[in-house]
Structures are given as C-alpha cells and as structure tokens.
GROMACS .gro file of C-alpha atoms in nm:
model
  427
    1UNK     CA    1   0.000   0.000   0.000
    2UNK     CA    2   0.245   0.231   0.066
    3UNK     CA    3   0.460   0.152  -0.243
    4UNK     CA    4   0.158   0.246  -0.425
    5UNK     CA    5   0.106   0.544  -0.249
    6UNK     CA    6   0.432   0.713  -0.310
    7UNK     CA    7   0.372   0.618  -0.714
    8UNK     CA    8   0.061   0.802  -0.679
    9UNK     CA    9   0.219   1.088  -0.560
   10UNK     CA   10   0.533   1.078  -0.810
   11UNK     CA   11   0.262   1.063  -1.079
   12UNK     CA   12   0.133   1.372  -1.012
   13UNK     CA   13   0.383   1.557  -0.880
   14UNK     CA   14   0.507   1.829  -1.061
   15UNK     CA   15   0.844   1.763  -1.180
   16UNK     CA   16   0.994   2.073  -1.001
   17UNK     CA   17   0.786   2.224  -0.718
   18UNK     CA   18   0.883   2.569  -0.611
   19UNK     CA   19   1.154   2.600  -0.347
   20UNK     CA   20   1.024   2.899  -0.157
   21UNK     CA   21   1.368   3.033  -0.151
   22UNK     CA   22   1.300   3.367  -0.245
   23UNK     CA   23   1.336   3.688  -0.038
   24UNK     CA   24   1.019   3.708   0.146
   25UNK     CA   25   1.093   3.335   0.313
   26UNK     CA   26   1.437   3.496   0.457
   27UNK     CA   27   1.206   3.685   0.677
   28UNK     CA   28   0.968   3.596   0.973
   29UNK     CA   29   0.619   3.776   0.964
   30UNK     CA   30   0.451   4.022   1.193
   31UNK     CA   31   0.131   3.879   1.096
   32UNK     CA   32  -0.069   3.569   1.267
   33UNK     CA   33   0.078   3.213   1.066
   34UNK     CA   34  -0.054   2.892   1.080
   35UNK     CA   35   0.179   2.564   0.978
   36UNK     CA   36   0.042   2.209   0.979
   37UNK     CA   37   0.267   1.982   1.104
   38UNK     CA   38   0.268   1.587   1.064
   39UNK     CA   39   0.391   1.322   1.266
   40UNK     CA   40   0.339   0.919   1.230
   41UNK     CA   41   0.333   0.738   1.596
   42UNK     CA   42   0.148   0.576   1.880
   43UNK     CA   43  -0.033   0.776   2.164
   44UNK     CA   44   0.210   0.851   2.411
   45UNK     CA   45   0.440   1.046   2.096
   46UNK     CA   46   0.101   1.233   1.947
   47UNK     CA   47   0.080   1.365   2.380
   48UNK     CA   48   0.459   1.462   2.384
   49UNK     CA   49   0.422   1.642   2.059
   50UNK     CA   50   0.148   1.823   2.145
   51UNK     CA   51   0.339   1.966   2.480
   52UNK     CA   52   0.579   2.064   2.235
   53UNK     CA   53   0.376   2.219   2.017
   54UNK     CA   54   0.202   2.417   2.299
   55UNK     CA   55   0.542   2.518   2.484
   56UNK     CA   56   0.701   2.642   2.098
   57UNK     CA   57   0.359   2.831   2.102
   58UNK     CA   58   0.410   3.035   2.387
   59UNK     CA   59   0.713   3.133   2.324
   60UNK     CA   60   0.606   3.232   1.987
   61UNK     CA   61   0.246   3.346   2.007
   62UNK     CA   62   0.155   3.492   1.650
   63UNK     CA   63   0.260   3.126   1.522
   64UNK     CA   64   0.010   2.864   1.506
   65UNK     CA   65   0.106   2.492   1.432
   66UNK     CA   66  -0.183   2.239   1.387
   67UNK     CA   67  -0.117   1.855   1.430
   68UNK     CA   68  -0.151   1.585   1.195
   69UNK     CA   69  -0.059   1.288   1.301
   70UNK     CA   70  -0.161   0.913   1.175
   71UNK     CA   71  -0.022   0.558   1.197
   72UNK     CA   72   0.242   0.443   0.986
   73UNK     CA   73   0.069   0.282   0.706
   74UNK     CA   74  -0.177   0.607   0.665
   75UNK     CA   75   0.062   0.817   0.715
   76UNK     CA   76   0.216   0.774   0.390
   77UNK     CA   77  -0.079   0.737   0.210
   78UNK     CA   78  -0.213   1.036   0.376
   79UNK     CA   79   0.161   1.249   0.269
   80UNK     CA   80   0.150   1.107  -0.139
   81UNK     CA   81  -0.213   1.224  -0.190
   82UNK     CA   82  -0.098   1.543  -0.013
   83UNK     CA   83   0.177   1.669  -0.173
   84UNK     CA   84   0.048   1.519  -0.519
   85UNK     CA   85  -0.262   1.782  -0.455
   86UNK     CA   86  -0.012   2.061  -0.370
   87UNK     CA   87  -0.152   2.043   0.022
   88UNK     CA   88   0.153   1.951   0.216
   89UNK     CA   89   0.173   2.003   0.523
   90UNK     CA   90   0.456   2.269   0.650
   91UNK     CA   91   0.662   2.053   0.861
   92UNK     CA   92   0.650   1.684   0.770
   93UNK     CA   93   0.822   1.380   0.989
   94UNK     CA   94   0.982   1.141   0.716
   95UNK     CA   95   1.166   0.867   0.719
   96UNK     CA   96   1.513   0.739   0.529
   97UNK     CA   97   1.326   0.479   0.265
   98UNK     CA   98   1.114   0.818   0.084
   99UNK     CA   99   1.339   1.078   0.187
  100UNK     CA  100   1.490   1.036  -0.199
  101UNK     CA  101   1.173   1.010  -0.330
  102UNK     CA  102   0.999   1.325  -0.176
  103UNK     CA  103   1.313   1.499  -0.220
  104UNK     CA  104   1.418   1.364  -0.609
  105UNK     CA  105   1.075   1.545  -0.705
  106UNK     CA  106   1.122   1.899  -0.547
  107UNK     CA  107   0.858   1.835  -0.255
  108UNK     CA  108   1.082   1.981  -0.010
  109UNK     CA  109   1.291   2.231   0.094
  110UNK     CA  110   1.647   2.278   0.100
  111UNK     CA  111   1.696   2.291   0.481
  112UNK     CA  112   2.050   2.456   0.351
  113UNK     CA  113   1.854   2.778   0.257
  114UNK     CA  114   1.732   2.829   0.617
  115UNK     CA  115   2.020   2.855   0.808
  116UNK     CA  116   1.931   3.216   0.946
  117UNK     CA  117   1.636   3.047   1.137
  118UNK     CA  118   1.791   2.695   1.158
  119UNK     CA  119   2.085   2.625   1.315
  120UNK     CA  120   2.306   2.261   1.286
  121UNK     CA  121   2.600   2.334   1.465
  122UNK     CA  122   2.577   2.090   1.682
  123UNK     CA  123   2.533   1.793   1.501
  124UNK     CA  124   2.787   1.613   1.409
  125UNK     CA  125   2.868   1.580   1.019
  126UNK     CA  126   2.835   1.204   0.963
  127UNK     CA  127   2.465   1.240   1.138
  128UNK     CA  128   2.341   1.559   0.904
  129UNK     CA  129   2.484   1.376   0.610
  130UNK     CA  130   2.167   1.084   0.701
  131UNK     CA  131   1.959   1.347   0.582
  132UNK     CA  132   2.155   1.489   0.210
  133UNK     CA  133   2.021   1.417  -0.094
  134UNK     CA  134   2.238   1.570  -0.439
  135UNK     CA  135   2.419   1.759  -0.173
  136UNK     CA  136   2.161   1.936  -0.012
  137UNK     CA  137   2.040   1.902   0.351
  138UNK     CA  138   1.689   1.800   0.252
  139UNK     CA  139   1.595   1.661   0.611
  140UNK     CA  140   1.708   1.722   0.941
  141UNK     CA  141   1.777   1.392   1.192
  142UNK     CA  142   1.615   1.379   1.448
  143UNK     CA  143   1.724   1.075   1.671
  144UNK     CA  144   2.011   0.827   1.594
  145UNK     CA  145   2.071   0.476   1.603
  146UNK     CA  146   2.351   0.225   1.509
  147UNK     CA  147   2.420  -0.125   1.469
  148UNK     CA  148   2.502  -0.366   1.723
  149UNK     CA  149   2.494  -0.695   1.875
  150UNK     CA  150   2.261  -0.771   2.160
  151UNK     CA  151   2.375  -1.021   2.385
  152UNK     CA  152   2.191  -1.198   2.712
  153UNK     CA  153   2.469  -1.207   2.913
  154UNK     CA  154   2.215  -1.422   3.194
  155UNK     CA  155   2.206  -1.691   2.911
  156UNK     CA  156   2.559  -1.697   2.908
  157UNK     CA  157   2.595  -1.742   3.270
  158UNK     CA  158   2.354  -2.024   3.256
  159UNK     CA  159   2.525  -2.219   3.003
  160UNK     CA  160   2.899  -2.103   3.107
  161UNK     CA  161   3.007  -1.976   2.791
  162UNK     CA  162   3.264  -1.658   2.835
  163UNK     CA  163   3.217  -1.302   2.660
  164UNK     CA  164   3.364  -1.268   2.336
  165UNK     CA  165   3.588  -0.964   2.329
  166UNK     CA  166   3.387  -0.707   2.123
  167UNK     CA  167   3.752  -0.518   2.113
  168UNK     CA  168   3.883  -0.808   1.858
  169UNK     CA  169   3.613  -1.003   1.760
  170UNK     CA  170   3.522  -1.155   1.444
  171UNK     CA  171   3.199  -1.280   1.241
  172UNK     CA  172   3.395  -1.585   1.258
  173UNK     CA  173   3.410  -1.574   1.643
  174UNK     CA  174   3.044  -1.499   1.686
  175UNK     CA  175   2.990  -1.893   1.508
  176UNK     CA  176   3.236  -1.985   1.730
  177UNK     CA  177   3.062  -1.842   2.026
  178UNK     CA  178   2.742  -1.929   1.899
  179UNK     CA  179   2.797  -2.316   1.840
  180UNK     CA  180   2.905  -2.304   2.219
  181UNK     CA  181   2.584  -2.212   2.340
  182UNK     CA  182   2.445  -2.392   2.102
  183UNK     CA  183   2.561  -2.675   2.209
  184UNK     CA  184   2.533  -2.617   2.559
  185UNK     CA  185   2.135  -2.533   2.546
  186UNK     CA  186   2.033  -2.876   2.472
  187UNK     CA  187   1.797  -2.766   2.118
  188UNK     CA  188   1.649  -2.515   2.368
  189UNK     CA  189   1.903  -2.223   2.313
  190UNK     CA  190   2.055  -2.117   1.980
  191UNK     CA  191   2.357  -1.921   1.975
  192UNK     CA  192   2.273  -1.638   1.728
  193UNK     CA  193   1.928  -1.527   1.599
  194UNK     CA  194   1.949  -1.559   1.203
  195UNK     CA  195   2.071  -1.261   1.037
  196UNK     CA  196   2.007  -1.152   0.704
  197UNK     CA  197   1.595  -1.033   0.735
  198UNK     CA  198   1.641  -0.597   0.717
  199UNK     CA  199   1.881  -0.367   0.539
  200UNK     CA  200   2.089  -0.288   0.783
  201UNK     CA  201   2.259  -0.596   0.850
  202UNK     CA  202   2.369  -0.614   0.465
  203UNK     CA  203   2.494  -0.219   0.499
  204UNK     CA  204   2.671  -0.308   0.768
  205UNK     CA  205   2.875  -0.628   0.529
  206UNK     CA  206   2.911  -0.475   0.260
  207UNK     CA  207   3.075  -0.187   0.434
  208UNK     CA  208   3.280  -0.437   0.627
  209UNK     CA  209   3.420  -0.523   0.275
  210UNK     CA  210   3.515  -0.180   0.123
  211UNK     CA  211   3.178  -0.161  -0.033
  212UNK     CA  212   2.854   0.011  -0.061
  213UNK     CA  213   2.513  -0.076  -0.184
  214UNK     CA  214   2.457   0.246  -0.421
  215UNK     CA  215   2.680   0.488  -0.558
  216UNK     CA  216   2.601   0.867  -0.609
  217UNK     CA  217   2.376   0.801  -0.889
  218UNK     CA  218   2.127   0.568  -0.725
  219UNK     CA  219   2.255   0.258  -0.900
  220UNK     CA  220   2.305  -0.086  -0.694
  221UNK     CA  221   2.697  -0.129  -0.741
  222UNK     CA  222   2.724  -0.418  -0.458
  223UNK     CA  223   2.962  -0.677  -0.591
  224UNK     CA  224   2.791  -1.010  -0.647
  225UNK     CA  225   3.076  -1.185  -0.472
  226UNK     CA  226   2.996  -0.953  -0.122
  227UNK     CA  227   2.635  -1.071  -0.143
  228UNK     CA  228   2.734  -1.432  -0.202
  229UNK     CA  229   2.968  -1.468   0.113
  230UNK     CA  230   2.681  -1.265   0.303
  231UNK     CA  231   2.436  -1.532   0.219
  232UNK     CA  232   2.683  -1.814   0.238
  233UNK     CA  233   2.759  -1.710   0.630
  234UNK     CA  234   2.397  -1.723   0.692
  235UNK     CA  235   2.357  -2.063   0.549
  236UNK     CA  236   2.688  -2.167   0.740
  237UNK     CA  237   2.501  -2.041   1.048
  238UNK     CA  238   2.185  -2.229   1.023
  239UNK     CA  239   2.379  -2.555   0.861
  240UNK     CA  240   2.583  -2.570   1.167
  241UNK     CA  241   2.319  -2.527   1.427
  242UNK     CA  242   2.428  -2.210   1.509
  243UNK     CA  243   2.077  -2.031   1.414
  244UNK     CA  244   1.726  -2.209   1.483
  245UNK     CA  245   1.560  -2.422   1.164
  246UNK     CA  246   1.474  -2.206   0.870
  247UNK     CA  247   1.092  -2.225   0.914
  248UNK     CA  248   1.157  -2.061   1.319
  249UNK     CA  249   1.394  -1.807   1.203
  250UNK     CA  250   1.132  -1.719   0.954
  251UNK     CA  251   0.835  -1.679   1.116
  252UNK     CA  252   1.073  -1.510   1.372
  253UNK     CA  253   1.151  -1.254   1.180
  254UNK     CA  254   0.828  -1.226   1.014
  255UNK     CA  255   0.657  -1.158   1.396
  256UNK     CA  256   0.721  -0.834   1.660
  257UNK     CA  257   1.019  -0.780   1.859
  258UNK     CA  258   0.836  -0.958   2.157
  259UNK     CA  259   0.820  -1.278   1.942
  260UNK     CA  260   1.209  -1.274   1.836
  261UNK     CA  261   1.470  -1.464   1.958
  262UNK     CA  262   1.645  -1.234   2.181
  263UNK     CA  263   1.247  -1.113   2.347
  264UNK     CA  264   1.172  -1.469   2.424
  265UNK     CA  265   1.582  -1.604   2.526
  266UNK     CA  266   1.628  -1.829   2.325
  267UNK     CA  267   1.897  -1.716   2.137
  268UNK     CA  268   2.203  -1.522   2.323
  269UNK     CA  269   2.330  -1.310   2.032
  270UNK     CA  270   2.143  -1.107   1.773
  271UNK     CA  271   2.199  -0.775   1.579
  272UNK     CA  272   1.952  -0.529   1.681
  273UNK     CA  273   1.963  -0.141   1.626
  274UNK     CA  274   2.097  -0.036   1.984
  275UNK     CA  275   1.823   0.245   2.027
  276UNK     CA  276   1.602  -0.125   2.087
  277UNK     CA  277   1.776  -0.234   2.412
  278UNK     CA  278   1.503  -0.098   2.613
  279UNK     CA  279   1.242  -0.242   2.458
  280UNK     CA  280   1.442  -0.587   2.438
  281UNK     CA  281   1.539  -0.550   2.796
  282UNK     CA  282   1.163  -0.518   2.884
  283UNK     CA  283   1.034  -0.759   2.698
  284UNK     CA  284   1.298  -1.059   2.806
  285UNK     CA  285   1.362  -0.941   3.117
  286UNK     CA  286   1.665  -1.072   3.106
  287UNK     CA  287   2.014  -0.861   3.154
  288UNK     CA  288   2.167  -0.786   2.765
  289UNK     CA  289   2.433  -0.562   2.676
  290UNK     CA  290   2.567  -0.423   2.409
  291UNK     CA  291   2.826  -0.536   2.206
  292UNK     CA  292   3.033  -0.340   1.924
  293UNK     CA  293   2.994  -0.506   1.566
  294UNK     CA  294   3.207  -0.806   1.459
  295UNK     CA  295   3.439  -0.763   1.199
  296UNK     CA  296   3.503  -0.400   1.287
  297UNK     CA  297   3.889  -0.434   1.380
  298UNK     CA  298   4.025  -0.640   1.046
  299UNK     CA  299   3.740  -0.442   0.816
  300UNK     CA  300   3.816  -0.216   0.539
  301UNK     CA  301   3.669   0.059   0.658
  302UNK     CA  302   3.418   0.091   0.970
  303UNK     CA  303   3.045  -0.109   0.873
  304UNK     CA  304   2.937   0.115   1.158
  305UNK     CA  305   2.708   0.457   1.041
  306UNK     CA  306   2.469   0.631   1.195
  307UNK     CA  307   2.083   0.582   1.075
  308UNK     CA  308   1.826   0.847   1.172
  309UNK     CA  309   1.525   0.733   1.364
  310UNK     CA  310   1.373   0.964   1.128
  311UNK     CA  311   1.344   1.344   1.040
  312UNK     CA  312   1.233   1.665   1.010
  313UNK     CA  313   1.199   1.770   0.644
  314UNK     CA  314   1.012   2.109   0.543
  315UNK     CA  315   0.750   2.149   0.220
  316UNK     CA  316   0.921   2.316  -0.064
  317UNK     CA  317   0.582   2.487  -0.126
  318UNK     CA  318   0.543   2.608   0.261
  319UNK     CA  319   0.398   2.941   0.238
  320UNK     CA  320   0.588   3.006   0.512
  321UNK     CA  321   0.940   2.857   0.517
  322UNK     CA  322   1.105   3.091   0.761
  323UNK     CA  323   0.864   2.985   1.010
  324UNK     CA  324   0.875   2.663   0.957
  325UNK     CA  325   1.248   2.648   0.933
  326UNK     CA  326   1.209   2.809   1.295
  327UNK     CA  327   0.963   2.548   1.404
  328UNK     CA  328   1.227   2.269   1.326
  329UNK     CA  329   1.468   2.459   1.519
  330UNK     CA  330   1.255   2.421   1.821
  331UNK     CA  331   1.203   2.072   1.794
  332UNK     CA  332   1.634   2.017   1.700
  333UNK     CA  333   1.752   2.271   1.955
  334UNK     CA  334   1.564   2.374   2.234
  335UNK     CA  335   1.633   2.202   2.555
  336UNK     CA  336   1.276   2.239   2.682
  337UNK     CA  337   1.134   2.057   2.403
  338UNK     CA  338   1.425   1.772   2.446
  339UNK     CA  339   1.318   1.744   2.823
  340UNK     CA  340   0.997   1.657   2.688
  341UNK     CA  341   1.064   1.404   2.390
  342UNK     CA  342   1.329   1.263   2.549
  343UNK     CA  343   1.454   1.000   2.326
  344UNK     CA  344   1.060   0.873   2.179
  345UNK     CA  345   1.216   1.002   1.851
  346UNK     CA  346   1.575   0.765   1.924
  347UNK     CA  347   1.881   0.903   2.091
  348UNK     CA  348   1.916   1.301   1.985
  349UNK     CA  349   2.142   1.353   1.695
  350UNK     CA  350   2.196   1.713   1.847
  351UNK     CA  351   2.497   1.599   2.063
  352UNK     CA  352   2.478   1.878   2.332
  353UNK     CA  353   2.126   1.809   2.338
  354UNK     CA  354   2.185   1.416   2.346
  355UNK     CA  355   2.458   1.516   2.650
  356UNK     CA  356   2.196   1.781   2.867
  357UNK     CA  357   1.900   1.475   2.867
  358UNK     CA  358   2.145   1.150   2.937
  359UNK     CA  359   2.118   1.187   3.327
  360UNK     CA  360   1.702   1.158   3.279
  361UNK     CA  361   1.703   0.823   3.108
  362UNK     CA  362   1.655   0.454   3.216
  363UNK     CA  363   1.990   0.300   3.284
  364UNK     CA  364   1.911   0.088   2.917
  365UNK     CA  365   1.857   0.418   2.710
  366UNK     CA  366   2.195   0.567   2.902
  367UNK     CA  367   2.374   0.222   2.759
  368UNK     CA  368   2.189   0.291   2.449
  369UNK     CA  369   2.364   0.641   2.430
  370UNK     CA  370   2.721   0.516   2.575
  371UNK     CA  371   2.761   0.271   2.247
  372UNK     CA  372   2.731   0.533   2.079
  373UNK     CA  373   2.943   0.741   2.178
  374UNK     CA  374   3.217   0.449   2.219
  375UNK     CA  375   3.178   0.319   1.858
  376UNK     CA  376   3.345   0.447   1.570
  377UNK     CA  377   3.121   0.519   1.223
  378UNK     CA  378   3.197   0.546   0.897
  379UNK     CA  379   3.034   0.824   0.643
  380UNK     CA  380   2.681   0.757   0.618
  381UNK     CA  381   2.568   0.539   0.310
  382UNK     CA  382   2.381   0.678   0.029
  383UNK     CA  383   2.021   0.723   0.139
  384UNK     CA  384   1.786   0.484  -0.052
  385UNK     CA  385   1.730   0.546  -0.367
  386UNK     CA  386   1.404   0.655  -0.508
  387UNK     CA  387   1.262   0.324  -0.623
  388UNK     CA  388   1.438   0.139  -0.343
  389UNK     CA  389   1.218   0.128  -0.103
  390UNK     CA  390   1.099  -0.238  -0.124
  391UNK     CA  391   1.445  -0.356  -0.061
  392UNK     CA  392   1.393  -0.517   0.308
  393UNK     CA  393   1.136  -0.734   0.129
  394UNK     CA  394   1.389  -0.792  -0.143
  395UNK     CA  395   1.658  -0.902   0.116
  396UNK     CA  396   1.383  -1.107   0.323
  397UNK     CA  397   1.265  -1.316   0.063
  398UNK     CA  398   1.656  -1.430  -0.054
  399UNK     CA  399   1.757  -1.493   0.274
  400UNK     CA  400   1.458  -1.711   0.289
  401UNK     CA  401   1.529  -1.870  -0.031
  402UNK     CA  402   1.878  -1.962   0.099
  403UNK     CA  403   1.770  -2.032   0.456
  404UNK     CA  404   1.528  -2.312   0.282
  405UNK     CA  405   1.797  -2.442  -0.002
  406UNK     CA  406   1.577  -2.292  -0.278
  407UNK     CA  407   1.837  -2.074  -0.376
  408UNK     CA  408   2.252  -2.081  -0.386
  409UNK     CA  409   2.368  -1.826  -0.196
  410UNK     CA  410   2.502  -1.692  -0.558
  411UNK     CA  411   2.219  -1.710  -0.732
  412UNK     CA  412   2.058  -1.515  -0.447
  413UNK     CA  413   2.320  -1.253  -0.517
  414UNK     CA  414   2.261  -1.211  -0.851
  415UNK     CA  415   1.906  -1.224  -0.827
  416UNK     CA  416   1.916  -0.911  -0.552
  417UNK     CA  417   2.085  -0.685  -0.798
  418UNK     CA  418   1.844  -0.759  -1.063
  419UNK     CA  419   1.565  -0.733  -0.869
  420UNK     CA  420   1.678  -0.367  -0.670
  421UNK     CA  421   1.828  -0.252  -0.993
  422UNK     CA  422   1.479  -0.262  -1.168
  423UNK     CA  423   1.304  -0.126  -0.891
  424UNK     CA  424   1.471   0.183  -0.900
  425UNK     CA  425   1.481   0.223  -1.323
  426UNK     CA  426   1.075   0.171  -1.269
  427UNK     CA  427   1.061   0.438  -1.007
   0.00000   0.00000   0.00000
C-alpha cells in the first residue's frame, strides 16, 4: 500500500515544485501564521508532541502549528495524496526509505537555505549527512541509532560460555561463540538469531568489505561476490546449528520484537539497532548488553554509520518557510522541548542536546547512548534510492530462499541486484 502510495504521488507531482527560496521566506512575519505539522506514531508520541507544540507556542504566540498525526501505514498514504494535490503540510516527519523520493521530485525544501532560522551546529557531520540528498540538507535527523549486537549475558551465565571480546572479535568468532551455546542449550538455546531479514545488517557487510550498496547516482553497485559470502555465512550459520531451523527463524523474523529470539531467550546473540535495548530489555527481562559489531577491527573501513530514527523535512511549497524552518529549530535545539521528547524520537542527533537529557534516562537508554558514543562510524551510506524502497522485502525473501535451499547463496546474489536494480529504473 504504501509503495503504491508514493507512485501516486510521483505521478502527479510536478516535476519541479517551487523552493520557496525567495526573499520574502528569509524573513519571519509580523502577521498571525498557521503551519500544519505531521507526525506518524502511537499515543504517548502524538501527547509529547502536542506539549511541544504548545510550549514552541508560547514562546512564539503569533505562530500557530496544527497537528496531523496518523499511523504508519496512513501516514504515507495520507503524505502522497498530499503533496500530489499541492496540500503539504509545513513541517513533515519522514523517514530514510522516501526521503529520496519526496526529495528527487522537489517536494521539499532545501533545509540549507534556512540557516538564518535553523541552526546545525551541533550535530555532528556524519549524522546531518543521514539526511543529504544531491548535496543538499533536505531533512534534518532527528534521533540516531547504530548497529550492534545484543547479547543476554544471563544466558551466558547459565550455560557457562565466556564473553567474546567485542575489542577483537570476528563474524567468525560470533559462530564460534554461537555453536558453544548452542551446544550447551540442549535444542532449547541457539547461539545467534538468524541474520540476514532488514537492510541494515547487509549495509553493515558490505561496508565491512570496502563496499557500498549504491553509488552517487542511485545505481546498486554491490559486488555479487559480497552478497554471495553474506548469504553463504547465513547458510553456514543455520547448517551448523548455530541459528534455529529455517521455518523458526522465519516466522521469527516475520513476527514483533516480543516474538524474536532475543524477546523470548532463546537465542544469546542477535543484531539489533541499539536504540532497541530498552524495549528488548523489557520484553525478556533478562540482563543484555551491548556489544560493538564483529568484523570492525580487520574491516576495510568501519560497517558502523549512523541511521536516523527519522526526520524533520520542510515542504518546498510552505507558504511560510522561515517559520517553519524556525519550528524545526525548536524541535532540534531547544532544551525544553528535548526534556519533553526525550529520546521517543531515538537518541538526539543534536549531541549537546543528546549530552543535557542522558542523566534523565533509564539505565538501558543511558547504555543505548554510551555505544554510541564508544563506537566508531563510517560516512553515512547513500540514502535509498528513489525506487528502493521495497528492498527489506527484497533481502527477506533471498535470505529465505537460501535459509530453505531454494536458492545458492550466488544465485541469491545475482538475483538481488536484478531485482533492486529494476526497482529503482521503474521508479
């Protein structure tokens, strides 16, 4: 639905909308204003928001900003038929798959063009870059997350397996480790909750391996042979015992967190986004920590990047940019507003921000933060190409093909490419 959606608006979008850069959007009015700003989330965000909203109200009384806020799947229907009828909202929430998309087709703003009422000074480069598209600061990040492995050190303890050193470590090690507690939980335990089911896991290899899965242009430039020894380790891991069968790591990773692996113990290693801890933590109520990525000390280059929760992108056709521009300052900037969010949106990717709110949070969001800060990233990938949206599915349904020998782990490879490749030449 939502693929369909976002065809309906780049059907009818105009090919270039107006940027509202000219003269009169360098200046805030004197007169009353009204933005509509849109949000996707569950209750307790829409309530934060709306504090927010009211506190950036005060303090700026002649501006009025009206919530819209929906689920995800309506929310994206909801934006398309929007901005296709020229009726975006001011301030839109978006997220990393359709920030090319939106932004490919002139439906928003060059946040670049703002920076008298916007300021980014402190965020770090790597975490603005999250939000470039052609080299221009379409979207502003809001929270950040990065990889990492989640391990139950209690399941450890139980079965007497040591700690790898996440200092050293390799992917190789994490079998190793794995098989261990494999072994050691009877059929009941696996070692390592199957990889291979969301993007980010693939980023993160390819990376690893001097590599990247788009260039500049939006084309899939992955080498097949990357893909094939991704694959192949996944097979290795569920040949070997290491991962449950292929029919429970699929329905797995076809359920909610509180139905995976790591929710339920019964597997002591997994790669999770570390911004999830919390959740993880809650649901197992076990003890897990966090553990830096495998393969980082003998890789290429760093797999590690940051990934924005999501952001805050502004309409190119905003009738009133400078406002709007100021609105998203609020929301980046102001420490009032960050006492109140907290980290719903993900960790802050303003870092004095992130810093000034650390001593509020749950001892699992503070660990959450500390990786962070501890890792080291890379540059951030190339957001997703418009057209590329689909591509978890993509990656899901070869990894599922491998997992249940339907597929070599080549011709999965080769398959991927195709598959992505045409995607984005139909988009």
């Amino acid at each position: 639905m939502r693929k369909l959606a976002l065809a309906l608006a780049a059907a009818l979008m105009l090919s270039a909308c107006g940027s509202g850069d000219g003269a009169a959007s360098q200046e805030l009015s004197k007169d009353p204003v009204t933005l509509r700003f849109t949000w996707w989330g569950a209750d307790e965000r829409h309530q934060r928001t709306q504090q927010v909203i009211d506190l950036f109200q005060k303090k700026h009384p002649n501006i009025t900003v009206k919530g819209e806020f929906k689920d995800w799947n309506g929310y994206w229907e909801s934006l398309a038929t929007t901005v296709a009828a020229n009726d975006a909202p001011d301030v839109i929430q978006m997220d990393e798959l359709y920030l090319s998309s939106y932004a490919e087709r002139g439906a928003l703003l060059d946040l670049g063009t703002m920076a008298k009422f916007l300021k980014t000074a402190d965020f770090d480069k790597s975490a603005l870059d999250t939000g470039v598209v052609s080299g221009k600061q379409y979207a502003l990040p809001v929270g950040l997350s990065t990889y990492s492995i989640v391990v139950n050190t209690d399941l450890l303890d139980q079965l007497k397996v040591e700690m790898p050193d996440e200092n050293t470590w390799t992917w190789e090690d994490l079998k190793n480790v794995g098989a261990q507690v494999s072994k050691a939980g009877g059929g009941k335990i696996t070692g390592v909750q199957s990889l291979g089911f969301e993007a980010g896991g693939l980023n993160i290899w390819a990376r690893q391996h001097g590599a990247t899965l788009f260039d500049e242009q939006g084309k899939v430039v992955v080498p097949p042979e990357v893909l094939t020894s991704f694959w192949t380790y996944i097979r290795d891991l569920a040949e070997q015992g290491v991962t449950p069968p292929a029919s429970v790591s699929v329905e797995r990773a076809g359920g909610s967190l509180d139905q995976s692996g790591t929710a339920t113990n019964a597997s002591a290693f997994a790669t999770w986004w570390n911004t999830q801890l919390t959740s993880l933590t809650t649901a197992s109520g076990s003890t897990l920590k966090l553990l830096k990525l495998p393969g980082e000390a003998e890789a290429k280059s760093p797999g590690a990047y940051y990934k924005s929760s999501m952001y805050w992108s502004v309409s190119s056709r905003s009738e009133h940019p400078a406002e709007a521009a100021l609105f998203v300052d609020f929301l980046a900037n102001d420490p009032e507003a960050a006492n109140i969010m907290l980290t719903d949106r993900g960790v802050p990717a303003n870092t004095k921000i992130r810093e000034a709110i650390t001593p509020k949070l749950t001892e699992t969001d503070k660990e959450a933060v500390e990786y962070m800060d501890r890792i080291k990233v890379g540059p951030a990938p190339r957001v997703t190409p418009n057209g590329a949206s689909n591509i978890e599915a993509i990656i899901k349904r070869h990894t599922e093909e491998v997992l249940f020998d339907r597929e070599t782990p080549e011709q999965a490879a080769t398959a991927f490419i195709k598959e992505l490749q045409a995607e984005i030449d139909g988009a």
